[in-house]
XYZ file of C-alpha atoms in Angstrom:
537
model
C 124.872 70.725 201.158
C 128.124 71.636 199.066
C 127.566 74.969 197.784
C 126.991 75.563 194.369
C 128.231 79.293 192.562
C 125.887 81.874 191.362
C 127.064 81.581 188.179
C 127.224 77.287 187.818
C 123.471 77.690 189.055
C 122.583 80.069 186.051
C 124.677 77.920 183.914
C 122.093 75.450 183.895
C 119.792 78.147 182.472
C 120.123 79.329 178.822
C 119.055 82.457 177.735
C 118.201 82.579 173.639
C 119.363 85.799 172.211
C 115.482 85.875 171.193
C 114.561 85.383 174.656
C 113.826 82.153 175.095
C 113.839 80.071 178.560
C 115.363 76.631 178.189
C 115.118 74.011 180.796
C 115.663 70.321 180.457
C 115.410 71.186 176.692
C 112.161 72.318 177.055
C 111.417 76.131 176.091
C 109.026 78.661 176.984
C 107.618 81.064 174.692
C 109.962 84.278 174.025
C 109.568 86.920 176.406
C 109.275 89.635 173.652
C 106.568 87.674 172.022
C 104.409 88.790 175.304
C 101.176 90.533 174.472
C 100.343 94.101 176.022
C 99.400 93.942 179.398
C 95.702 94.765 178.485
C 96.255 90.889 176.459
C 97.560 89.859 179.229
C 94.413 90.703 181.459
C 92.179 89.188 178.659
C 93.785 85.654 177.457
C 93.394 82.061 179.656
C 97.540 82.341 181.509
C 97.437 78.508 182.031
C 100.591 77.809 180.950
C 103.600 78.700 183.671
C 105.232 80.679 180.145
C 101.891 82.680 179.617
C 102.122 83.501 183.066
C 105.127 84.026 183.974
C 105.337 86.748 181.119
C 102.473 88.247 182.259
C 103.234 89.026 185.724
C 105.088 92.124 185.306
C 107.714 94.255 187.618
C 105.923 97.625 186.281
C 102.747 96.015 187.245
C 103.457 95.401 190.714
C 105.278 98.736 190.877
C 102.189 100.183 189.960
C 100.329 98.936 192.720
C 103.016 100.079 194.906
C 103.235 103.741 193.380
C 99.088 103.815 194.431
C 99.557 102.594 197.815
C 102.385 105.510 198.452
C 100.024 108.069 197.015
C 97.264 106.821 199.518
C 99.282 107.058 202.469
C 100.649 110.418 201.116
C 96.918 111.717 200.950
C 96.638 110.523 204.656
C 99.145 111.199 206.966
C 101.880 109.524 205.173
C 100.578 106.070 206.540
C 98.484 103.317 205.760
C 98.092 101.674 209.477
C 95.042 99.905 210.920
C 92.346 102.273 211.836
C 93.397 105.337 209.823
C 92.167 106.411 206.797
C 94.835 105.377 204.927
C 94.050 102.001 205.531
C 90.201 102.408 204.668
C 91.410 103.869 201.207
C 94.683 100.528 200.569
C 90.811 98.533 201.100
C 88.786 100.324 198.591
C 91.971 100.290 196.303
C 92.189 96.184 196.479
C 88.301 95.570 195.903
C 87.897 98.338 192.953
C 91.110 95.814 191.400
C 89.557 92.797 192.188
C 86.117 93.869 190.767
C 87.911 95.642 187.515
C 89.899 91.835 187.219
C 86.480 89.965 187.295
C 87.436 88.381 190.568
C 84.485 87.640 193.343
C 85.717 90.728 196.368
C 84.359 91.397 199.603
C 85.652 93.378 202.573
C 84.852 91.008 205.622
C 84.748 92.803 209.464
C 85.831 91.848 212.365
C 86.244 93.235 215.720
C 89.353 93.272 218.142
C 90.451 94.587 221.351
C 92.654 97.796 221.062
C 93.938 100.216 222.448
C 94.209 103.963 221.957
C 97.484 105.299 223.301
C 99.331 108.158 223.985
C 102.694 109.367 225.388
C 103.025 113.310 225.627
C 106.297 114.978 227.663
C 104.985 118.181 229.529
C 108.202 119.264 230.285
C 111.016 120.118 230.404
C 110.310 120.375 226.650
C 106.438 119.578 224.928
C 105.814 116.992 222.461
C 104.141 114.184 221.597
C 106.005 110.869 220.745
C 104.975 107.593 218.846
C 103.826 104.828 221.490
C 101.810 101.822 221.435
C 100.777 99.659 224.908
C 102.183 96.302 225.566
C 100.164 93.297 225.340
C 99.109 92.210 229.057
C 99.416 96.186 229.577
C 96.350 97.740 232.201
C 94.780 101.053 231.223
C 94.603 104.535 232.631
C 95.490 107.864 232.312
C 98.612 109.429 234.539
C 99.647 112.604 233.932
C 103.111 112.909 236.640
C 106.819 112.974 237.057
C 108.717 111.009 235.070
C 111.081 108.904 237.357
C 114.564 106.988 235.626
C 115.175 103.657 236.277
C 119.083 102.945 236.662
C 118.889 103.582 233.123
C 122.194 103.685 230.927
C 122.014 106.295 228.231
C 125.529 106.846 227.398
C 128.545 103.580 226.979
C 127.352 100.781 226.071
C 123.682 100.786 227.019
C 124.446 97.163 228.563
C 121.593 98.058 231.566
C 119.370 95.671 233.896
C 117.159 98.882 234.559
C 114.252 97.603 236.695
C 114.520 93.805 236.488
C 115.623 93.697 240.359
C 113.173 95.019 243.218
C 116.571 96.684 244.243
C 116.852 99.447 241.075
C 113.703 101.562 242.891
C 115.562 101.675 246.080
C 115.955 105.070 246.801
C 113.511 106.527 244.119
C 110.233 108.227 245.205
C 107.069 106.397 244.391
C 105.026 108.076 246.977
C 103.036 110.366 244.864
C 99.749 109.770 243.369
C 100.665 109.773 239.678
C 104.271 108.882 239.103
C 105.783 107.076 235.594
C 108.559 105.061 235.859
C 111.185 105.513 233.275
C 112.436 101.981 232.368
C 115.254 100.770 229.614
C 115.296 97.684 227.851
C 117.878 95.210 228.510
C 118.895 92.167 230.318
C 115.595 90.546 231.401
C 111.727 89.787 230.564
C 109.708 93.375 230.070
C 107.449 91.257 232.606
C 109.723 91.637 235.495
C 110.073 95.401 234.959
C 107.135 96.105 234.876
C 105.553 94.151 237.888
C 108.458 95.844 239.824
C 107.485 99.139 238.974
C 104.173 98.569 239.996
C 105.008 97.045 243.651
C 107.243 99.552 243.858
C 104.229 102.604 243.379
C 104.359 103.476 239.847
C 101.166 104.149 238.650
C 102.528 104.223 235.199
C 105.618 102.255 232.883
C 107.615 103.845 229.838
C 109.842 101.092 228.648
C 112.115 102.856 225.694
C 114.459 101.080 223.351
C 117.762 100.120 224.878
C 120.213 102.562 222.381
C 122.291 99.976 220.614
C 122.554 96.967 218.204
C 122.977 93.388 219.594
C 123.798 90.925 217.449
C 123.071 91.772 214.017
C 119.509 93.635 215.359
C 119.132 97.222 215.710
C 117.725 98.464 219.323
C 116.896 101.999 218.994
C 113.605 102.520 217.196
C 109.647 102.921 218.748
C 109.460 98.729 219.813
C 106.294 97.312 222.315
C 106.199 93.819 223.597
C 104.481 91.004 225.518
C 103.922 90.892 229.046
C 103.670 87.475 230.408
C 102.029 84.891 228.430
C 99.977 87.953 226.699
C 97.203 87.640 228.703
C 95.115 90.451 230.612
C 96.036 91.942 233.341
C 99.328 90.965 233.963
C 99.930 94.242 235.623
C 97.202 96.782 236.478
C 99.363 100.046 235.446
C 99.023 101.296 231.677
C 102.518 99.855 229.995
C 103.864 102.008 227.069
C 106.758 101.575 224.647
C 109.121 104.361 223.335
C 112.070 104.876 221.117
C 115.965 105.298 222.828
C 115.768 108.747 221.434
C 112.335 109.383 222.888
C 113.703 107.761 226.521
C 116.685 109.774 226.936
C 114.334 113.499 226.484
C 111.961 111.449 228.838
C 114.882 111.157 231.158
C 115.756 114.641 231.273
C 115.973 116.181 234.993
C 112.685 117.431 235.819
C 110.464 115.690 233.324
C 106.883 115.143 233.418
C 104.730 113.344 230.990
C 100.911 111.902 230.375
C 100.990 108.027 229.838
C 97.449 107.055 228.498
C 95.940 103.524 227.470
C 92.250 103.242 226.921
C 90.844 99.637 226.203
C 88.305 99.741 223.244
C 86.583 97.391 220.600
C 87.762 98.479 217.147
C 86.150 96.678 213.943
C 88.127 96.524 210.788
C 88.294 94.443 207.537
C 89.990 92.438 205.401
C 89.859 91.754 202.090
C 89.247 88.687 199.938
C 89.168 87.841 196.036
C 87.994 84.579 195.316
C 88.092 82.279 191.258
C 86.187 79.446 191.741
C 87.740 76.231 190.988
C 86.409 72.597 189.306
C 86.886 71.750 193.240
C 85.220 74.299 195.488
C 86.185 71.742 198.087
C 89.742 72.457 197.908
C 90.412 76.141 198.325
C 94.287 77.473 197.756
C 95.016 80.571 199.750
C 97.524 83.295 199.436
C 97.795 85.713 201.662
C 99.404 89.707 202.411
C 99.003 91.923 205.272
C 97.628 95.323 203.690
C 98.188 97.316 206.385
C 101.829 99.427 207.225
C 103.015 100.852 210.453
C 101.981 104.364 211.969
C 105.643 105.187 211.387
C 105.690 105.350 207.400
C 103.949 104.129 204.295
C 104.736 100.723 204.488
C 105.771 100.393 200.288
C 107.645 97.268 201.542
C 106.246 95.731 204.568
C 103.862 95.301 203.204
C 103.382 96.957 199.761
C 105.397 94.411 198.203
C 103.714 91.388 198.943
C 99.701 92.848 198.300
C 101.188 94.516 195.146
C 102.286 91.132 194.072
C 98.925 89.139 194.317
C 97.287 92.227 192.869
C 98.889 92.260 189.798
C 99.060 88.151 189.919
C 95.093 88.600 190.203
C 94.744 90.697 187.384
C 96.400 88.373 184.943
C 94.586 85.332 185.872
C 91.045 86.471 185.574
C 90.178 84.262 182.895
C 91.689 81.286 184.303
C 89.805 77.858 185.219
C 91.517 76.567 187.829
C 90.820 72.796 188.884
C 91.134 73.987 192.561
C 89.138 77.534 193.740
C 91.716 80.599 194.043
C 91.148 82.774 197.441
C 93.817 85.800 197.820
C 93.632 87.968 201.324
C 94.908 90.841 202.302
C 95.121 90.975 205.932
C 94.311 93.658 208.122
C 95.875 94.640 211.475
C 99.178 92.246 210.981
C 101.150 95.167 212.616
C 99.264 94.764 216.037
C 99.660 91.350 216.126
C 98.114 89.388 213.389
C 95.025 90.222 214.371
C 93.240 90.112 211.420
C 94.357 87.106 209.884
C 93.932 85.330 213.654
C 90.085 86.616 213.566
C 89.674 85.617 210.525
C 90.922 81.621 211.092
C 88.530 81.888 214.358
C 85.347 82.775 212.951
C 85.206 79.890 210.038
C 83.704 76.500 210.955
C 85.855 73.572 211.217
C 84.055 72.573 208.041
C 85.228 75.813 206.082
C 89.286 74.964 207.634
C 89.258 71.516 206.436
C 88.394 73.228 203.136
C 91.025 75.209 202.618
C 93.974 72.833 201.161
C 97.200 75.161 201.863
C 98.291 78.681 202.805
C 100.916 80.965 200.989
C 102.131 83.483 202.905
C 103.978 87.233 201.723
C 105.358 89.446 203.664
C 108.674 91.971 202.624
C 109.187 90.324 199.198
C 111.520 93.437 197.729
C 113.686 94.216 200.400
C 116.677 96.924 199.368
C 118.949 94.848 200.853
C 117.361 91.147 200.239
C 118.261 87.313 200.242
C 115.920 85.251 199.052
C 114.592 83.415 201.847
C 111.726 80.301 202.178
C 109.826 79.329 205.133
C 111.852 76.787 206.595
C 109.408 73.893 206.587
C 111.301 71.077 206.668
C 113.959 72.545 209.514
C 117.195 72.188 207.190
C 118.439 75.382 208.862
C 116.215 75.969 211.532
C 113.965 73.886 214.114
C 110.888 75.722 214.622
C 110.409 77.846 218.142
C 108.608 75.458 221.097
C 104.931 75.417 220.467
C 105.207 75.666 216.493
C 104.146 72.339 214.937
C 104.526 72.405 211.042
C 101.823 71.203 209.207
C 102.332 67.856 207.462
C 102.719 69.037 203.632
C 104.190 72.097 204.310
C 107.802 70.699 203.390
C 106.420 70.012 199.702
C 105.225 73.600 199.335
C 108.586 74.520 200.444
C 109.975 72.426 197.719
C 108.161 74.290 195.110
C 109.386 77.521 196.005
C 112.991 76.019 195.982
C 112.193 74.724 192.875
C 111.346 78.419 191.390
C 114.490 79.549 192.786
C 116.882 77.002 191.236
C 114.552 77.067 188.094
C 115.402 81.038 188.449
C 119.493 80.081 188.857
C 118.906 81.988 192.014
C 120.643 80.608 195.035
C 117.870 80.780 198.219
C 118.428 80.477 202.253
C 115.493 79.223 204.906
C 113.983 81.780 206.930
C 112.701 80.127 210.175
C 109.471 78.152 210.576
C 108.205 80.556 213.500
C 104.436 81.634 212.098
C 105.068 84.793 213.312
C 102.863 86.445 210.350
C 100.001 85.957 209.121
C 100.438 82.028 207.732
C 100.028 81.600 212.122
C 96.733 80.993 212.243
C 97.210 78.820 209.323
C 99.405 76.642 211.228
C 97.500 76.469 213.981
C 94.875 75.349 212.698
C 96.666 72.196 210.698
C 96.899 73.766 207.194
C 99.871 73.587 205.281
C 102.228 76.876 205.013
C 105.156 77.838 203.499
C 105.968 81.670 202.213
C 108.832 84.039 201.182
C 110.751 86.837 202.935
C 113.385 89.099 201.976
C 114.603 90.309 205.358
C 113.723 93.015 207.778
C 115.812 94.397 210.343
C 118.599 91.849 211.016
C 121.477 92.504 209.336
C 123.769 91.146 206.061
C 126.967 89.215 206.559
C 129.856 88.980 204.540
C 129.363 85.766 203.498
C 125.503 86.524 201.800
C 126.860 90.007 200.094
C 128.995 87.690 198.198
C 126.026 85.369 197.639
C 123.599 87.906 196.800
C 125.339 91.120 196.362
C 123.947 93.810 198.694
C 126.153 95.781 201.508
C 127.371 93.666 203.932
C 127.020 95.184 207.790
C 123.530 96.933 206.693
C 119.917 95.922 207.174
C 118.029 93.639 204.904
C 115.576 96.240 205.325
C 117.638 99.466 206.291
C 113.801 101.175 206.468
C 111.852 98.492 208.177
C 108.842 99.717 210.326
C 109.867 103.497 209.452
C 109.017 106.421 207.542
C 111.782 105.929 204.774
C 109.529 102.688 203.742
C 108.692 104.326 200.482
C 108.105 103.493 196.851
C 111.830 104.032 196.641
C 112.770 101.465 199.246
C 112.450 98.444 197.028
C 114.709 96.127 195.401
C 113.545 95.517 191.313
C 115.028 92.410 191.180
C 114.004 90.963 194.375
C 110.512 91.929 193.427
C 110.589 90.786 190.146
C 112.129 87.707 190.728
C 109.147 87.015 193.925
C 106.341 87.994 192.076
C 106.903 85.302 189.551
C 107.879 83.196 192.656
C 104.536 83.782 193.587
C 102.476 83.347 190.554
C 104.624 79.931 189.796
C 103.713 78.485 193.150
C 99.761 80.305 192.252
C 99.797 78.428 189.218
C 101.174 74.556 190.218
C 98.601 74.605 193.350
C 95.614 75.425 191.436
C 95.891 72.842 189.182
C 97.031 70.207 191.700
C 98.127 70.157 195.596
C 98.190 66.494 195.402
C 101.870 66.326 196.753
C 100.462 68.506 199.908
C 97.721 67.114 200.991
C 96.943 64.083 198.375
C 93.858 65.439 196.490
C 94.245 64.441 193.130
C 93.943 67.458 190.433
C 95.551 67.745 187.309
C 98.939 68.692 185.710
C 99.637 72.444 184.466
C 99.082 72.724 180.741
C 102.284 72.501 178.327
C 105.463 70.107 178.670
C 107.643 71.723 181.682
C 109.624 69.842 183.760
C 109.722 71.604 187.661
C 113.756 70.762 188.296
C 114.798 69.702 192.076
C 115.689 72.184 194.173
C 119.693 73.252 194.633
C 119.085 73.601 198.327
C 119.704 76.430 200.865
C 123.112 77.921 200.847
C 122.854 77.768 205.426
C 123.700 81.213 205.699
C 122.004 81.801 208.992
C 123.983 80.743 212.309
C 121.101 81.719 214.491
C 117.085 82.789 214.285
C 116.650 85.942 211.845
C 114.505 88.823 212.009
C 111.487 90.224 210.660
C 109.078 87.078 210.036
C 110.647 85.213 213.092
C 111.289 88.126 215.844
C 108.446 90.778 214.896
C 108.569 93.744 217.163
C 104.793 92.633 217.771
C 105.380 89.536 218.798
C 107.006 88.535 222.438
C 110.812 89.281 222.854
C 113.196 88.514 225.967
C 114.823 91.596 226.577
């Protein structure tokens, strides 16, 4: 598309001294004429006006502020199995109930692991881990043995993807840990050569540098294989670069542990019924952060967003039923959301009429970015088939943007969040995503302002993802994002999957979307290369 300025987009939006909206000659009600947000949790929003000013940045903020304090009061986390995340799932139903909204917490079960990676010497501590999927299990406490690591240079390193780098190396004993960098080939390969070559036990650490516009230094785990079982019978641990260079300190010994256990866990639903029970619109967040930090952005942003959406559209009569989740377990894979899809009837999937997806919404650093549908930027990853009417929920999010005189990009189509099990199973996705770890060019910090050469996320999957590691207008802009796209589906989703409902109350005109400014030369991060998720090298 020809590129249209920042400024010529917001031309075509007029701002009334009073505060008026005009589109198409058509205006909303002023913004200052909103009632107090206890009105606002008490009037029918049915109108995308009464709505819109009712969704509030302070709002979501709020939420946010209460998910830091939980993980404050709980080891400064809110990941799956801790505490904190038993408190972020107390703190969603007691909203939902206060809003009016039919909550539950729903279980369900998963295969875990419980993990740990401890140097004995020559210094003592303990450092974040996490096992690889395919990993074995065991317990081997034992020298730790380098690989033809590289920890100095440029970190460019094939450490252990030839049979050849454990010439030489002593893997007699009865408990020894290889010491393995990342780099140059599939984690599979190094870690079925450690193995044949007598490890009992695999570290693979962080490879020290950035590549591309990613950053290679922090705690990352992987797939082995095609993330099946036993692809190698030795427990498989990840580390950080910082972690793997004390690890490869001359004399160093270490415990590697995996144990293999069944963990149960919950997610959380809020549900307002609909004319048509028949056709259910979903929305979706993942409520749970990393060990690492908080998780105020990934992803406080995106449950703080249908919270406060919830809360101002209690006394709405939808034509189609409302169901909001907040996942649990997305960090270790989207397990929650996966469980979830597997345990419902093919009668309950054919149900549901189209999945919204939220995940980072308010990154520091953001572009706006879609869910690349209909592959204007990106084609979608072998084995991802889009769901037919995905495209047109794509278009409605384009059409908030350009509504919005914000100019948008595609993020790619690679269901690698929650909307995956979504996809899978044939129901129409789209979502939004501000960025994670990969990081801004020149070309979007004149777009979108920002700082060039940094991360979208410069705190992604650590412990500086605060309440202060947020972006107001990214936020603000993608909460009403959300609610807009809330609002047009449960009235009608006839243009995704041709059920007739009706039109949204009042005379507004949704204009045609500007169209992706096709910032992105290559695949992004975050939603499309999760450190969960399987990774090359």
């Amino acid at each position: 598309m020809t590129r249209t300025s920042l400024s010529a987009r917001k031309g075509a939006i007029a701002l009334l001294s009073g505060g008026a909206l005009l589109l198409g000659g058509l205006a909303t009600m002023p913004a200052n004429a909103a009632p107090a947000q206890s009105g606002c949790e008490t009037r029918t929003n049915n109108t995308y006006s009464k709505l819109l000013e009712c969704v509030r940045l302070e709002g979501v903020r709020e939420h946010q502020a209460a998910l830091q304090a939980i993980a404050d009061a709980n080891g400064g986390n809110r990941a799956e199995g801790t505490a904190g995340y038993t408190a972020s799932v107390d703190y969603v139903l007691g909203v939902l109930a206060a809003a009016g909204w039919d909550a539950e917490k729903v279980p369900f079960e998963y295969q875990a692991t419980d993990t740990l990676l401890r140097q004995l010497t020559p210094a003592q501590a303990t450092y974040p881990t996490a096992g690889f999927t395919g990993t074995g299990e065991g317990d081997v406490t034992g020298a730790v043995i380098p690989v033809d690591v590289k920890l100095s240079g440029d970190r460019v390193n094939s450490s252990g993807c030839e049979a050849s780098d454990f010439a030489g190396l002593d893997f007699s004993g009865p408990n020894d840990i290889a010491l393995i960098q990342r780099g140059a080939c599939n984690f599979t390969f190094k870690a079925i050569n450690a193995e044949a070559a007598g490890a009992e036990a695999v570290i693979i650490f962080n490879q020290g540098d950035t590549i591309g516009a990613g950053d290679r230094t922090g705690l990352f785990i992987g797939t082995l294989g095609g993330g099946g079982d036993n692809i190698v019978g030795i427990p498989v641990l990840g580390a950080s670069f910082a972690n793997g260079q004390a690890l490869a300190a001359a004399g160093s010994t270490a415990q590697v542990k995996i144990d293999f256990l069944t963990k149960t866990s919950y997610n959380v639903f809020g549900e307002l019924a609909g004319r048509n029970d028949d056709n259910v619109v979903m929305a979706g967040a993942h409520l749970d952060s990393v060990p690492e930090g908080p998780g105020i952005n990934d992803n406080g942003s995106g449950s703080a967003a249908l919270l406060e959406i919830a809360q101002v559209t209690s006394k709405l009569r939808p034509e189609n039923t409302l169901r909001f989740a907040w996942w649990g377990a997305e960090e270790l894979g989207v397990v929650g959301s996966t469980q979830w899809a597997h345990d419902q009837s093919q009668a309950e999937l054919d149900r549901i009429a189209l999945y919204l997806n939220f995940d980072m919404i308010g990154s520091p650093n953001h572009i706006f970015m879609v869910y690349d549908a209909n592959e204007s930027s990106f084609e979608a990853p072998a084995g991802v088939t889009i769901p037919e009417g995905s495209a047109a929920i794509e278009k409605v999010f384009e059409s908030f943007y350009t509504l919005r005189g914000e100019p948008y990009d595609d993020s790619q189509f690679s269901g690698r969040s929650d909307y995956q099990a979504f996809i899978k199973s044939g129901i129409p996705s789209s979502g939004l995503f501000t960025g994670a770890e990969v990081r801004k060019t020149e070309e979007q910090e004149a777009i979108w302002g920002g700082t060039a050469g940094e991360q979208f996320d410069p705190c992604y999957h650590q412990a500086c993802d605060t309440y202060a590691n947020n972006n107001d207008h990214a936020l603000e802009v993608n909460s009403d994002a959300v609610a807009f796209a809330v609002l047009t589906f449960a009235y009608s989703t006839e243009a995704v999957n041709g059920v007739p409902g009706t039109k949204v109350p009042g005379n507004f005109t949704i204009p045609a979307p500007a169209g992706p400014e096709h910032t992105f030369a290559g695949p992004l991060g975050g939603d499309s290369v999760h450190d969960h998720e399987a990774q090359a090298s």
